[in-house]
CSV table of C-alpha atoms in Angstrom, one decimal:
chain,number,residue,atom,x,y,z
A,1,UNK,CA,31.0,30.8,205.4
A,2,UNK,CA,30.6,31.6,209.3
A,3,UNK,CA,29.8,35.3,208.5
A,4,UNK,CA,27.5,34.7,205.4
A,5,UNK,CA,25.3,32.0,208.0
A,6,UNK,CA,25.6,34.6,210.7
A,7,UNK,CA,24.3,37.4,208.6
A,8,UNK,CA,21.7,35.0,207.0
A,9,UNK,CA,20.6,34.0,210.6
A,10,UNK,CA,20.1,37.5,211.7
A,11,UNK,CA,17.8,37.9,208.6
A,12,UNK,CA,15.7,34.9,209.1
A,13,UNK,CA,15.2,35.9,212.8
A,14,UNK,CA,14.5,39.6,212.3
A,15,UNK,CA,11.4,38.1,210.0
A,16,UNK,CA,10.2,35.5,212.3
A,17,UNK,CA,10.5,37.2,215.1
A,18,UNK,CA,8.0,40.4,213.4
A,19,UNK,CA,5.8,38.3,210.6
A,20,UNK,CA,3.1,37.6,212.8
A,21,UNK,CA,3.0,41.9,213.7
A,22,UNK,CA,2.0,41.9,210.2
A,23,UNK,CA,-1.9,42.3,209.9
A,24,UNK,CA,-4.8,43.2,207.1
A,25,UNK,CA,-6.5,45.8,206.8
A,26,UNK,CA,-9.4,43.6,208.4
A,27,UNK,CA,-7.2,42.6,211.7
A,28,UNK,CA,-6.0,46.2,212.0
A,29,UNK,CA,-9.5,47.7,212.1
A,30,UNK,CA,-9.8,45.6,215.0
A,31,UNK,CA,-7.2,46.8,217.3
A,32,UNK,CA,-7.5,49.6,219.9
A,33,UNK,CA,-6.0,52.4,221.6
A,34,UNK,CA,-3.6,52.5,218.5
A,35,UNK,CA,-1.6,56.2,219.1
A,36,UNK,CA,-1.3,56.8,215.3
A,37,UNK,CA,-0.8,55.3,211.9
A,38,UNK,CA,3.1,55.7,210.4
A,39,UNK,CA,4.1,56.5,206.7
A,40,UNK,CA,7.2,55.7,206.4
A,41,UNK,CA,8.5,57.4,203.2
A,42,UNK,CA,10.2,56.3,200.3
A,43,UNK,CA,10.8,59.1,197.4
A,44,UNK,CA,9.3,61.9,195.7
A,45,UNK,CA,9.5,62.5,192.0
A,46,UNK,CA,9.5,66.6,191.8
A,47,UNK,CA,6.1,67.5,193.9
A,48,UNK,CA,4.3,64.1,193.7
A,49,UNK,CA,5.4,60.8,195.7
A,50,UNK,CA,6.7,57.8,193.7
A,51,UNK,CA,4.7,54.9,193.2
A,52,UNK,CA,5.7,53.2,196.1
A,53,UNK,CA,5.2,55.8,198.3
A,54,UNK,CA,2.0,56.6,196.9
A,55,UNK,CA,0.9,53.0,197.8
A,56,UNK,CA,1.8,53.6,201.5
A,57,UNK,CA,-0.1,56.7,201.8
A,58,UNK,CA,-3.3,55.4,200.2
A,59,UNK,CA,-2.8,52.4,202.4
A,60,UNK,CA,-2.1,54.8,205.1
A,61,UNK,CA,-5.0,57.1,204.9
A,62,UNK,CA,-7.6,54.1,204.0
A,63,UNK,CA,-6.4,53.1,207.7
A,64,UNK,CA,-7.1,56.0,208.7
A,65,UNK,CA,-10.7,56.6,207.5
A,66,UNK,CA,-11.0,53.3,208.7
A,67,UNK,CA,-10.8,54.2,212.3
A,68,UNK,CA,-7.6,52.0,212.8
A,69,UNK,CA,-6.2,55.8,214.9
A,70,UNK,CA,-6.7,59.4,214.5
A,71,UNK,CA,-3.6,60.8,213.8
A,72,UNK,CA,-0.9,60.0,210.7
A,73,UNK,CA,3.2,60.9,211.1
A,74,UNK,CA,4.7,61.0,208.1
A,75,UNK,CA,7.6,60.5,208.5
A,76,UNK,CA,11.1,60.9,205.9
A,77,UNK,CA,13.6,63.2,204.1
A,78,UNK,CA,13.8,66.9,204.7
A,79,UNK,CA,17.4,67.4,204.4
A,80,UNK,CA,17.8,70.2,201.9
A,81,UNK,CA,15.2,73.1,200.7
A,82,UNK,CA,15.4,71.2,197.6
A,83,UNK,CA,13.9,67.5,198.8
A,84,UNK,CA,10.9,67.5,200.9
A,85,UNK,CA,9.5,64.7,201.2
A,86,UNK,CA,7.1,65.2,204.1
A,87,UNK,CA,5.2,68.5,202.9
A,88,UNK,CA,4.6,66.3,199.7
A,89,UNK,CA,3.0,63.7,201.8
A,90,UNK,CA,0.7,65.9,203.7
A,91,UNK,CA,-0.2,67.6,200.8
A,92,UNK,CA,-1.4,64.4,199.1
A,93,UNK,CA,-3.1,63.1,202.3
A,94,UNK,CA,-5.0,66.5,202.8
A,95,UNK,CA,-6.4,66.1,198.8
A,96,UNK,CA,-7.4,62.7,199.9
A,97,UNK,CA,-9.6,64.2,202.9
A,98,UNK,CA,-6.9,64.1,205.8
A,99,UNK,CA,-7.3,66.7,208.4
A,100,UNK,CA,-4.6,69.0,208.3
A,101,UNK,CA,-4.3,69.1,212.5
A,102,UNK,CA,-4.4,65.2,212.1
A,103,UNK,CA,-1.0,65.0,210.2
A,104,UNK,CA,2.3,65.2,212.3
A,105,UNK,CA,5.3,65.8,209.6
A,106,UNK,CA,8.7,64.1,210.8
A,107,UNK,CA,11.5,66.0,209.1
A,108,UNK,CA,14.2,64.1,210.1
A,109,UNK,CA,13.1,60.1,209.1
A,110,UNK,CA,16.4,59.7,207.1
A,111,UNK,CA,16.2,56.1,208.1
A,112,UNK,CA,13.9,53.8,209.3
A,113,UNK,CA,15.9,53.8,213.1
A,114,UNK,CA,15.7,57.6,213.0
A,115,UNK,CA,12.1,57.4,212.3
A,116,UNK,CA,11.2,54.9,214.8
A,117,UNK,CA,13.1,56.4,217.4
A,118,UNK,CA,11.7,59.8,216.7
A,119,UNK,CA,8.1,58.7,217.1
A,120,UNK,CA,8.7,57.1,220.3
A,121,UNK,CA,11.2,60.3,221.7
A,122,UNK,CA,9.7,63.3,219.7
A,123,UNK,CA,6.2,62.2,219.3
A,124,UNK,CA,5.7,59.7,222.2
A,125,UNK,CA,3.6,57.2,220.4
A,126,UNK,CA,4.0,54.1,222.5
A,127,UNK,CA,1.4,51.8,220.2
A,128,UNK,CA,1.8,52.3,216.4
A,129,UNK,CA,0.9,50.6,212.8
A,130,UNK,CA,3.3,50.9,210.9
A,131,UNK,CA,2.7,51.3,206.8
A,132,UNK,CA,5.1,50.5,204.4
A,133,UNK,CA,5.8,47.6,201.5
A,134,UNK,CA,6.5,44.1,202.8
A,135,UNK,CA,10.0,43.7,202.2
A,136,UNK,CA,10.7,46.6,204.3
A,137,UNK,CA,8.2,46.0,206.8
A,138,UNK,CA,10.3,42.9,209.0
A,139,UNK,CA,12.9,45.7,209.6
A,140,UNK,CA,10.5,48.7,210.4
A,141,UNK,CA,8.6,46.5,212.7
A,142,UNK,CA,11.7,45.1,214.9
A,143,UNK,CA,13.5,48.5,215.4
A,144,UNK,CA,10.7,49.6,216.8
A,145,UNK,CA,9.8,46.9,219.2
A,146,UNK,CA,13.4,46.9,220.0
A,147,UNK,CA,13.2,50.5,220.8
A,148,UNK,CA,9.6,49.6,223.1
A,149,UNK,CA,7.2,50.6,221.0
A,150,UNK,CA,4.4,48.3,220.5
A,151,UNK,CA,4.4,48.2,217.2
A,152,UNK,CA,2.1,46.6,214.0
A,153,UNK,CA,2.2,46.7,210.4
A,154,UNK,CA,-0.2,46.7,207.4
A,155,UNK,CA,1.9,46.2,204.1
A,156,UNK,CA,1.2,48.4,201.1
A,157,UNK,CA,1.8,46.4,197.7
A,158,UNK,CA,-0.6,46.5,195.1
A,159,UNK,CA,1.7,46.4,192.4
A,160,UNK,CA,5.1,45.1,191.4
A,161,UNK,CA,7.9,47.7,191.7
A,162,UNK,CA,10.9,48.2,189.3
A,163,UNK,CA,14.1,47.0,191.0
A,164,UNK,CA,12.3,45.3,193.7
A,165,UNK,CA,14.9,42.1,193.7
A,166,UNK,CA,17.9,44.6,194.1
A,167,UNK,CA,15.8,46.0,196.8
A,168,UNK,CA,15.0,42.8,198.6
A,169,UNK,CA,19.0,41.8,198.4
A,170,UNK,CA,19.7,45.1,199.9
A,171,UNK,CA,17.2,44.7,202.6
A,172,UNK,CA,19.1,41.5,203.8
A,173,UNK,CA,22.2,43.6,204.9
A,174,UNK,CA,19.9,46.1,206.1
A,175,UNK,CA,18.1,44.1,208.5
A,176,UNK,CA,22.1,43.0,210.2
A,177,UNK,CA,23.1,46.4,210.3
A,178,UNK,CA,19.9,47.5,212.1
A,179,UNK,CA,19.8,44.4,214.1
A,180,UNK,CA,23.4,45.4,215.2
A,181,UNK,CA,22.1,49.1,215.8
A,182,UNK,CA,19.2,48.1,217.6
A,183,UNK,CA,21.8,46.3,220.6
A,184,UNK,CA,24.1,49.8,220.7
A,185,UNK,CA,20.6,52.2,220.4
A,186,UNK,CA,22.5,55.4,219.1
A,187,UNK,CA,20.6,58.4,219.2
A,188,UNK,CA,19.0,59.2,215.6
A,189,UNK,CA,20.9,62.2,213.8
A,190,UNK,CA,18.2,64.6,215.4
A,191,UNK,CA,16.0,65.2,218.0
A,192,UNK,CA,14.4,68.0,219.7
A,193,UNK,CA,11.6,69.3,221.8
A,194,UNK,CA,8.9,66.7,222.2
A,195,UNK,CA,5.8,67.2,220.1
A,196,UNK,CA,2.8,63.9,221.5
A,197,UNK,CA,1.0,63.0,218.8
A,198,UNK,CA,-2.2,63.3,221.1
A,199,UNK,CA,-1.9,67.3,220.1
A,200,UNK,CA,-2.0,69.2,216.9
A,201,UNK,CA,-0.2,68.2,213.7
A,202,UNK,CA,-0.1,71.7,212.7
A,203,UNK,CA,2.8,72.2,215.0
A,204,UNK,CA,4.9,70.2,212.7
């Protein structure tokens, strides 16, 4: 009973420490100085993004020809020749009307710690919104706070999702482990040379 309150606890103050970080569309257009929007990303089926990953990156690039910032990282899985997710986001973004130099591809978001860690240490964004469905969006959020980014989010769920209460169990014992990880601060499994968003995304 101790550990089930104590992981409970974490949960509940992982959200209320981050829900008000969460903003429309409206209240993001509003904010300034913001160093770039991140997709966080969440599957490819063959050479198109799955459905929830489509939302974020319509939500994303909406953002974007919004104003909210100039430059988009997408960020997640490049681990094999044979799953790429990020070239699949670009791809879709550049149909949509994204500038090509505008996108900065993160080939190494395996997680959402990798990928906040990354945009701050690889990318040096220090003020971010962050794009991705709610559920996931508490977590996103406080890593990167945690990590000193001044972070934001704009949630991307204009549908219901198949699985989605699996997903929302899961994400309970996802925001301990992170909450855990975010005290210890390991390094992400990669970095490298630094790449500022400021620049060109074509360098990614």
């Amino acid at each position: 009973m101790i550990i089930l309150i104590m992981l409970l606890g974490i949960n509940f103050f992982v959200v209320a420490k981050t829900k008000s970080k969460i903003l429309s569309t409206e209240q993001a257009n509003e904010l300034e100085n913001v160093d770039c929007i991140l997709i966080l990303g969440a599957g490819i089926w063959g050479e198109n993004p799955s459905p929830m990953l489509e939302d974020r990156l319509l939500q994303g690039i909406e953002l974007y020809k919004n104003g909210v910032s100039t430059k988009i990282i997408m960020s997640g899985d490049h681990g094999s020749d044979n799953y790429d997710e990020v070239n699949v986001m670009k791809r879709f973004a550049i149909e949509k009307g994204v500038k090509s130099e505008d996108i900065f591809m993160d080939h190494a978001g395996f997680s959402t710690y990798d990928s906040m860690y990354r945009a701050k240490d690889i990318f040096e964004a220090k003020k971010i919104v962050i794009v991705t469905q709610k559920y996931h969006m508490y977590r996103a959020i406080y890593i990167a706070e945690q990590l000193g980014i001044e972070a934001y989010g704009v949630n991307s769920d204009p549908r219901a999702y198949a699985g989605q209460t699996m997903r929302e169990v899961r994400e309970i014992l996802a925001r301990d482990k992170d909450w855990f990880k975010c005290i210890i601060k390991p390094k992400p499994t990669y970095l490298g040379e630094t790449i500022p968003v400021s620049g060109n995304g074509d360098a990614t």
